[in-house]
């Protein structure tokens, strides 16, 4: 099975460029700059590197605005450090004069630099950060993903309505605001629908004894809004216990496992996970056009396409779409307004809207992980 990105890229490109294949764009000789910031090393390097690959793929296939201006993407390393992230932002905005910023940062990293980012008065698309506070009261920060409140509530409703599970426990990373927000959203919706919470524990305290306690409480499912590394550790302990509760994980799980622990990808087969994409989603409508670009995209980079690369392509495409609304001389304020006026934009797998507060609206896929792919179970609008 081909992964989702190449099969659906061409229609996205054509729509973004606002042109058709019979009307090539003549280069103007001018350059417009876009900045990218994400971790190039450390525990989140797979997220930063893969979102940048998606951005570069979009740049390669859509290099020009409608007026012929060439797009230049300048990438900087956030280093998983707030001070380094602020320096990178300042360099790109003030020294390089970028028209917009694409951020491959997680929620915790972006929340730490929000105020500084806002002070730069430059349109920002948060490619992967899902915490709702990222756009709370913000003027220039925009989300590309659904937020954690939506994702957590969808997971809880799926567990209750589709899996018919009544008893569940949550394992959370208390130091990660993304994890904590998902915990709150899941528990609120799960208990509101008559679900019974058999436990809510920090991942730092999880051991075999505590899991045995949850098993004794007749726990049917574990909700794990935790890192890929922590989830794999919990899964290993469960196998030692010969206990097989259902597991619900969160966005980016498969992409993170494939990026950080590819040799353990088979260990998460059968796990449910919410995500912005699926490998078995709605291909039919785009299939004819998708084949035309598949070979060229596959030649750009080594490795599999995944959630992070898909978000990189979409973020780049939406920025170009906004810029094309602001020609002949797109300024930052116009671009930001255009981003926040995005309605029913054809993303790689579903339509995306971004409202005046910078909050994105898009479907949530509930998938099962099977053989290194995200197999769609349900798509929630």
CSV table of C-alpha atoms in Angstrom, one decimal:
chain,number,residue,atom,x,y,z
A,1,UNK,CA,0.0,0.0,0.0
A,2,UNK,CA,1.3,3.5,-0.9
A,3,UNK,CA,1.4,5.9,2.0
A,4,UNK,CA,-1.0,8.9,1.9
A,5,UNK,CA,1.2,11.8,0.8
A,6,UNK,CA,2.2,11.1,-2.8
A,7,UNK,CA,-1.3,9.8,-3.8
A,8,UNK,CA,-2.9,13.1,-2.9
A,9,UNK,CA,-0.2,15.8,-3.5
A,10,UNK,CA,-0.9,17.0,-7.0
A,11,UNK,CA,-4.5,18.3,-6.5
A,12,UNK,CA,-3.2,20.2,-3.5
A,13,UNK,CA,-0.4,21.7,-5.6
A,14,UNK,CA,-2.7,22.8,-8.4
A,15,UNK,CA,-5.2,24.3,-6.0
A,16,UNK,CA,-2.6,26.2,-4.1
A,17,UNK,CA,-0.9,27.6,-7.2
A,18,UNK,CA,-4.2,28.8,-8.5
A,19,UNK,CA,-3.3,27.5,-12.0
A,20,UNK,CA,-3.7,24.6,-14.3
A,21,UNK,CA,-1.2,22.4,-16.1
A,22,UNK,CA,-1.8,24.2,-19.4
A,23,UNK,CA,-0.7,27.6,-18.0
A,24,UNK,CA,2.9,27.5,-16.7
A,25,UNK,CA,4.0,30.4,-14.6
A,26,UNK,CA,6.9,32.6,-15.9
A,27,UNK,CA,9.5,33.4,-13.2
A,28,UNK,CA,9.6,37.0,-12.2
A,29,UNK,CA,13.2,37.0,-10.9
A,30,UNK,CA,12.0,38.1,-7.5
A,31,UNK,CA,12.3,36.1,-4.3
A,32,UNK,CA,9.9,35.7,-1.3
A,33,UNK,CA,11.3,34.1,1.8
A,34,UNK,CA,9.5,31.7,4.2
A,35,UNK,CA,11.2,30.6,7.5
A,36,UNK,CA,11.1,27.1,9.1
A,37,UNK,CA,12.1,26.4,12.7
A,38,UNK,CA,12.2,22.9,14.2
A,39,UNK,CA,14.5,20.6,16.1
A,40,UNK,CA,17.3,19.1,14.0
A,41,UNK,CA,18.7,17.0,16.8
A,42,UNK,CA,17.6,15.6,20.1
A,43,UNK,CA,14.5,13.6,21.1
A,44,UNK,CA,12.2,15.4,18.8
A,45,UNK,CA,14.5,15.5,15.8
A,46,UNK,CA,12.3,13.2,13.8
A,47,UNK,CA,9.4,15.7,14.1
A,48,UNK,CA,11.6,18.6,13.0
A,49,UNK,CA,13.4,16.8,10.2
A,50,UNK,CA,10.3,15.3,8.7
A,51,UNK,CA,8.1,18.4,8.8
A,52,UNK,CA,11.0,20.2,7.1
A,53,UNK,CA,11.1,17.4,4.4
A,54,UNK,CA,7.4,18.0,3.8
A,55,UNK,CA,8.0,21.8,3.5
A,56,UNK,CA,10.9,21.1,1.1
A,57,UNK,CA,8.7,18.8,-1.0
A,58,UNK,CA,6.1,21.5,-1.3
A,59,UNK,CA,8.8,24.0,-2.3
A,60,UNK,CA,10.2,21.7,-4.9
A,61,UNK,CA,6.8,21.1,-6.6
A,62,UNK,CA,5.4,24.6,-6.1
A,63,UNK,CA,8.4,26.9,-6.3
A,64,UNK,CA,6.6,30.0,-7.5
A,65,UNK,CA,3.7,32.3,-6.6
A,66,UNK,CA,1.1,33.1,-9.2
A,67,UNK,CA,3.0,36.2,-10.2
A,68,UNK,CA,6.2,34.3,-10.7
A,69,UNK,CA,8.0,35.2,-7.5
A,70,UNK,CA,10.2,32.3,-6.3
A,71,UNK,CA,9.8,30.9,-2.8
A,72,UNK,CA,13.0,30.5,-0.7
A,73,UNK,CA,12.7,28.4,2.5
A,74,UNK,CA,15.3,29.2,5.1
A,75,UNK,CA,15.5,26.6,7.9
A,76,UNK,CA,16.8,27.2,11.5
A,77,UNK,CA,17.3,24.7,14.3
A,78,UNK,CA,15.3,25.2,17.5
A,79,UNK,CA,17.5,22.9,19.4
A,80,UNK,CA,14.7,22.0,21.8
A,81,UNK,CA,15.7,25.1,23.6
A,82,UNK,CA,13.5,28.3,24.1
A,83,UNK,CA,16.5,30.6,23.9
A,84,UNK,CA,17.7,29.0,20.6
A,85,UNK,CA,14.1,29.1,19.3
A,86,UNK,CA,13.8,32.8,20.0
A,87,UNK,CA,17.1,33.6,18.4
A,88,UNK,CA,16.1,31.6,15.3
A,89,UNK,CA,12.8,33.5,15.1
A,90,UNK,CA,14.5,36.9,15.5
A,91,UNK,CA,17.1,36.0,12.8
A,92,UNK,CA,14.5,34.9,10.3
A,93,UNK,CA,12.2,37.8,10.8
A,94,UNK,CA,14.5,40.7,11.3
A,95,UNK,CA,17.7,39.6,9.4
A,96,UNK,CA,16.2,37.5,6.6
A,97,UNK,CA,12.9,39.3,6.3
A,98,UNK,CA,10.8,36.2,5.9
A,99,UNK,CA,7.1,36.8,5.1
A,100,UNK,CA,5.9,33.9,7.3
A,101,UNK,CA,7.1,31.2,9.7
A,102,UNK,CA,6.4,27.5,9.7
A,103,UNK,CA,7.1,25.8,13.0
A,104,UNK,CA,7.8,22.1,13.5
A,105,UNK,CA,7.7,22.5,17.3
A,106,UNK,CA,5.7,20.5,19.8
A,107,UNK,CA,3.2,22.1,22.1
A,108,UNK,CA,5.5,22.5,25.0
A,109,UNK,CA,8.2,24.1,23.0
A,110,UNK,CA,5.9,26.6,21.3
A,111,UNK,CA,4.1,27.5,24.5
A,112,UNK,CA,7.5,28.5,26.0
A,113,UNK,CA,8.1,31.1,23.2
A,114,UNK,CA,4.5,32.2,22.4
A,115,UNK,CA,4.8,35.8,23.7
A,116,UNK,CA,8.1,36.4,21.8
A,117,UNK,CA,6.7,34.9,18.6
A,118,UNK,CA,3.6,37.1,18.9
A,119,UNK,CA,5.8,40.2,19.3
A,120,UNK,CA,7.4,39.7,15.9
A,121,UNK,CA,4.0,40.4,14.2
A,122,UNK,CA,4.7,37.8,11.5
A,123,UNK,CA,2.2,35.1,10.4
A,124,UNK,CA,3.0,31.7,11.9
A,125,UNK,CA,1.6,28.3,11.2
A,126,UNK,CA,2.2,25.8,14.0
A,127,UNK,CA,2.5,22.6,11.9
A,128,UNK,CA,2.4,20.0,14.7
A,129,UNK,CA,1.5,21.8,18.0
A,130,UNK,CA,-2.0,20.9,19.2
A,131,UNK,CA,-2.4,22.5,22.6
A,132,UNK,CA,-5.4,24.9,22.5
A,133,UNK,CA,-3.6,27.7,24.4
A,134,UNK,CA,-1.3,28.2,21.4
A,135,UNK,CA,-3.9,30.3,19.7
A,136,UNK,CA,-5.6,31.6,22.8
A,137,UNK,CA,-5.5,35.4,22.5
A,138,UNK,CA,-3.0,35.2,19.7
A,139,UNK,CA,-3.1,37.4,16.6
A,140,UNK,CA,-0.3,35.9,14.5
A,141,UNK,CA,-0.1,32.2,15.6
A,142,UNK,CA,-2.3,29.7,13.6
A,143,UNK,CA,-2.7,26.0,14.1
A,144,UNK,CA,-2.8,23.4,11.3
A,145,UNK,CA,-3.9,20.5,13.4
A,146,UNK,CA,-7.1,20.0,15.4
A,147,UNK,CA,-6.5,20.8,19.1
A,148,UNK,CA,-6.1,18.5,22.0
A,149,UNK,CA,-9.6,19.2,23.4
A,150,UNK,CA,-11.1,17.9,20.1
A,151,UNK,CA,-8.7,15.0,19.8
A,152,UNK,CA,-9.2,13.8,23.4
A,153,UNK,CA,-13.0,14.1,23.2
A,154,UNK,CA,-13.1,12.1,19.9
A,155,UNK,CA,-11.0,9.4,21.5
A,156,UNK,CA,-13.3,9.1,24.5
A,157,UNK,CA,-16.4,8.9,22.3
A,158,UNK,CA,-14.9,6.3,20.1
A,159,UNK,CA,-13.9,4.2,23.1
A,160,UNK,CA,-17.5,4.4,24.5
A,161,UNK,CA,-19.6,4.4,21.4
A,162,UNK,CA,-17.6,2.2,19.0
A,163,UNK,CA,-15.5,-0.1,21.2
A,164,UNK,CA,-18.3,-0.2,23.9
A,165,UNK,CA,-15.7,0.0,26.6
A,166,UNK,CA,-16.9,1.1,30.0
A,167,UNK,CA,-13.8,0.9,32.2
A,168,UNK,CA,-10.6,2.8,31.2
A,169,UNK,CA,-7.4,4.2,32.8
A,170,UNK,CA,-5.2,7.1,31.7
A,171,UNK,CA,-1.4,7.2,31.9
A,172,UNK,CA,-0.2,10.8,31.5
A,173,UNK,CA,3.1,12.7,31.4
A,174,UNK,CA,2.5,15.5,34.0
A,175,UNK,CA,5.4,17.6,32.7
A,176,UNK,CA,4.0,17.8,29.2
A,177,UNK,CA,1.1,20.3,28.6
A,178,UNK,CA,0.1,18.4,25.5
A,179,UNK,CA,-0.3,15.2,27.5
A,180,UNK,CA,-2.1,16.9,30.4
A,181,UNK,CA,-4.6,18.6,28.1
A,182,UNK,CA,-5.4,15.3,26.3
A,183,UNK,CA,-5.9,13.6,29.7
A,184,UNK,CA,-8.3,16.3,30.8
A,185,UNK,CA,-10.3,16.2,27.6
A,186,UNK,CA,-10.5,12.4,27.5
A,187,UNK,CA,-11.5,12.0,31.1
A,188,UNK,CA,-14.1,14.7,30.9
A,189,UNK,CA,-15.8,13.2,27.9
A,190,UNK,CA,-15.4,9.6,29.0
A,191,UNK,CA,-17.0,10.1,32.4
A,192,UNK,CA,-19.7,12.3,30.9
A,193,UNK,CA,-20.8,9.4,28.8
A,194,UNK,CA,-21.0,7.0,31.9
A,195,UNK,CA,-17.5,5.6,31.5
A,196,UNK,CA,-15.7,4.5,34.6
A,197,UNK,CA,-12.2,5.8,35.2
A,198,UNK,CA,-10.3,3.0,36.9
A,199,UNK,CA,-7.1,5.0,37.3
A,200,UNK,CA,-5.2,8.2,36.3
A,201,UNK,CA,-1.5,7.9,36.9
A,202,UNK,CA,1.7,9.7,35.9
A,203,UNK,CA,3.9,7.7,33.6
A,204,UNK,CA,6.8,8.3,35.9
A,205,UNK,CA,5.1,6.0,38.5
A,206,UNK,CA,4.1,3.3,36.2
A,207,UNK,CA,5.5,-0.1,36.9
A,208,UNK,CA,4.4,-3.7,36.8
A,209,UNK,CA,2.8,-3.5,40.3
A,210,UNK,CA,0.6,-0.5,39.3
A,211,UNK,CA,-0.4,-2.1,36.0
A,212,UNK,CA,-1.4,-5.2,38.0
A,213,UNK,CA,-3.6,-3.0,40.1
A,214,UNK,CA,-5.3,-1.6,37.0
A,215,UNK,CA,-5.7,-5.1,35.7
A,216,UNK,CA,-7.4,-6.1,39.0
A,217,UNK,CA,-9.8,-3.1,38.5
A,218,UNK,CA,-11.0,-4.8,35.3
A,219,UNK,CA,-9.6,-2.0,33.2
A,220,UNK,CA,-10.5,-2.7,29.5
A,221,UNK,CA,-8.5,0.1,27.9
A,222,UNK,CA,-5.5,2.3,28.6
A,223,UNK,CA,-5.5,5.8,27.1
A,224,UNK,CA,-1.8,6.8,26.6
A,225,UNK,CA,-1.2,10.4,25.6
A,226,UNK,CA,2.5,9.9,26.2
A,227,UNK,CA,5.7,9.8,24.1
A,228,UNK,CA,6.5,7.0,21.8
A,229,UNK,CA,9.4,5.9,24.0
A,230,UNK,CA,7.2,5.7,27.1
A,231,UNK,CA,4.4,3.9,25.2
A,232,UNK,CA,6.8,1.3,24.0
A,233,UNK,CA,8.0,0.8,27.5
A,234,UNK,CA,4.5,0.3,28.8
A,235,UNK,CA,3.7,-2.1,26.0
A,236,UNK,CA,6.8,-4.2,26.9
A,237,UNK,CA,5.6,-4.4,30.5
A,238,UNK,CA,2.1,-5.4,29.4
A,239,UNK,CA,3.6,-8.3,27.3
A,240,UNK,CA,5.6,-9.5,30.3
A,241,UNK,CA,2.4,-9.6,32.3
A,242,UNK,CA,0.5,-11.4,29.5
A,243,UNK,CA,-2.2,-8.7,29.7
A,244,UNK,CA,-3.7,-7.3,26.5
A,245,UNK,CA,-6.0,-4.4,27.3
A,246,UNK,CA,-6.9,-2.2,24.3
A,247,UNK,CA,-4.7,0.8,23.9
A,248,UNK,CA,-5.6,4.3,22.5
A,249,UNK,CA,-2.7,6.5,21.6
A,250,UNK,CA,-2.5,10.0,20.1
A,251,UNK,CA,-1.4,12.0,17.0
A,252,UNK,CA,2.1,11.3,15.6
A,253,UNK,CA,2.6,8.0,17.3
A,254,UNK,CA,3.5,5.9,14.3
A,255,UNK,CA,5.6,8.7,12.7
A,256,UNK,CA,7.5,9.0,16.0
A,257,UNK,CA,8.1,5.3,16.3
A,258,UNK,CA,9.2,4.9,12.7
A,259,UNK,CA,11.5,7.9,13.2
A,260,UNK,CA,13.0,7.0,16.5
A,261,UNK,CA,12.5,3.2,17.0
A,262,UNK,CA,11.9,1.7,13.6
A,263,UNK,CA,13.0,-1.7,14.7
A,264,UNK,CA,10.1,-1.7,17.2
A,265,UNK,CA,7.4,-0.7,14.8
A,266,UNK,CA,5.8,-4.1,15.0
A,267,UNK,CA,5.3,-3.7,18.7
A,268,UNK,CA,2.5,-1.2,18.2
A,269,UNK,CA,0.4,-3.2,15.8
A,270,UNK,CA,-3.2,-3.3,16.9
A,271,UNK,CA,-3.0,0.0,18.9
A,272,UNK,CA,-5.7,2.6,18.2
A,273,UNK,CA,-4.5,6.1,17.6
A,274,UNK,CA,-6.0,9.4,16.6
A,275,UNK,CA,-4.3,11.3,13.8
A,276,UNK,CA,-4.7,14.0,11.1
A,277,UNK,CA,-4.1,11.4,8.4
A,278,UNK,CA,-4.7,7.7,7.5
A,279,UNK,CA,-3.0,5.4,5.0
A,280,UNK,CA,-6.4,3.9,4.0
A,281,UNK,CA,-8.4,7.1,3.7
A,282,UNK,CA,-10.3,8.8,0.9
A,283,UNK,CA,-8.1,8.1,-2.2
A,284,UNK,CA,-10.7,7.7,-5.0
A,285,UNK,CA,-11.4,11.3,-5.7
A,286,UNK,CA,-7.7,12.2,-6.2
A,287,UNK,CA,-6.3,8.9,-7.5
A,288,UNK,CA,-5.9,9.9,-11.2
A,289,UNK,CA,-4.0,13.1,-10.5
A,290,UNK,CA,-2.0,11.6,-7.7
A,291,UNK,CA,-0.4,9.0,-10.0
A,292,UNK,CA,1.1,11.8,-12.1
A,293,UNK,CA,3.2,13.2,-9.3
A,294,UNK,CA,4.0,10.0,-7.3
A,295,UNK,CA,7.3,9.2,-9.1
A,296,UNK,CA,8.7,12.7,-8.9
A,297,UNK,CA,7.9,12.9,-5.1
A,298,UNK,CA,9.3,9.6,-4.3
A,299,UNK,CA,12.6,10.7,-5.9
A,300,UNK,CA,13.0,13.7,-3.6
A,301,UNK,CA,13.8,12.1,-0.3
A,302,UNK,CA,14.7,8.7,1.2
A,303,UNK,CA,12.4,7.1,3.8
A,304,UNK,CA,8.6,6.8,4.2
A,305,UNK,CA,6.2,9.7,4.2
A,306,UNK,CA,4.3,10.1,7.4
A,307,UNK,CA,2.1,12.4,9.5
A,308,UNK,CA,4.9,15.0,10.0
A,309,UNK,CA,5.9,15.2,6.3
A,310,UNK,CA,2.2,15.5,5.4
A,311,UNK,CA,1.8,18.5,7.8
A,312,UNK,CA,4.9,20.1,6.3
A,313,UNK,CA,3.4,20.0,2.8
A,314,UNK,CA,0.0,21.3,4.0
A,315,UNK,CA,1.5,24.2,6.0
A,316,UNK,CA,3.7,25.3,3.1
A,317,UNK,CA,0.7,25.0,0.7
A,318,UNK,CA,-1.6,27.1,2.9
A,319,UNK,CA,1.1,29.8,3.2
A,320,UNK,CA,1.4,30.0,-0.5
A,321,UNK,CA,-2.4,30.0,-0.9
A,322,UNK,CA,-2.5,33.0,1.5
A,323,UNK,CA,0.3,34.8,-0.3
A,324,UNK,CA,-1.4,34.4,-3.6
A,325,UNK,CA,-4.4,36.2,-2.1
A,326,UNK,CA,-2.2,39.2,-1.3
A,327,UNK,CA,-0.4,39.9,-4.6
A,328,UNK,CA,1.2,41.9,-6.1
A,329,UNK,CA,3.1,42.7,-2.9
A,330,UNK,CA,2.1,40.3,-0.1
A,331,UNK,CA,2.7,41.9,3.3
A,332,UNK,CA,2.7,40.0,6.7
A,333,UNK,CA,-0.6,41.4,7.9
A,334,UNK,CA,-2.4,40.5,4.7
A,335,UNK,CA,-0.9,37.0,4.7
A,336,UNK,CA,-2.0,36.5,8.3
A,337,UNK,CA,-5.5,37.7,7.5
A,338,UNK,CA,-5.6,35.4,4.5
A,339,UNK,CA,-4.5,32.4,6.6
A,340,UNK,CA,-7.3,33.1,9.1
A,341,UNK,CA,-9.7,33.3,6.2
A,342,UNK,CA,-8.9,29.8,5.0
A,343,UNK,CA,-12.1,27.9,4.2
A,344,UNK,CA,-12.4,24.3,3.0
A,345,UNK,CA,-8.8,24.2,1.7
A,346,UNK,CA,-8.2,20.8,0.1
A,347,UNK,CA,-5.4,19.3,2.2
A,348,UNK,CA,-3.7,16.0,1.5
A,349,UNK,CA,-6.6,14.0,2.8
A,350,UNK,CA,-9.3,16.3,4.0
A,351,UNK,CA,-10.6,19.9,3.9
A,352,UNK,CA,-9.0,22.4,6.3
A,353,UNK,CA,-10.5,25.6,7.6
A,354,UNK,CA,-8.8,28.2,9.9
A,355,UNK,CA,-11.0,30.7,11.6
A,356,UNK,CA,-10.3,34.3,12.7
A,357,UNK,CA,-8.8,33.1,16.0
A,358,UNK,CA,-6.2,30.9,14.2
A,359,UNK,CA,-7.9,27.7,15.2
A,360,UNK,CA,-8.0,24.9,12.6
A,361,UNK,CA,-11.0,22.8,11.8
A,362,UNK,CA,-10.4,19.4,10.2
A,363,UNK,CA,-11.5,15.8,10.6
A,364,UNK,CA,-10.0,13.5,13.2
A,365,UNK,CA,-9.0,10.0,12.0
A,366,UNK,CA,-9.2,7.1,14.4
A,367,UNK,CA,-6.8,4.5,13.0
A,368,UNK,CA,-5.3,1.2,14.0
A,369,UNK,CA,-1.6,0.7,13.5
A,370,UNK,CA,-1.0,-2.3,11.2
A,371,UNK,CA,2.3,-3.3,9.6
A,372,UNK,CA,3.7,0.2,9.8
A,373,UNK,CA,0.6,1.9,8.4
A,374,UNK,CA,-2.4,3.8,9.8
A,375,UNK,CA,-5.5,1.8,8.9
A,376,UNK,CA,-8.6,4.1,9.1
A,377,UNK,CA,-11.4,2.9,11.4
A,378,UNK,CA,-13.5,6.1,11.4
A,379,UNK,CA,-13.2,9.7,10.2
A,380,UNK,CA,-14.9,12.2,12.6
A,381,UNK,CA,-15.8,15.6,11.3
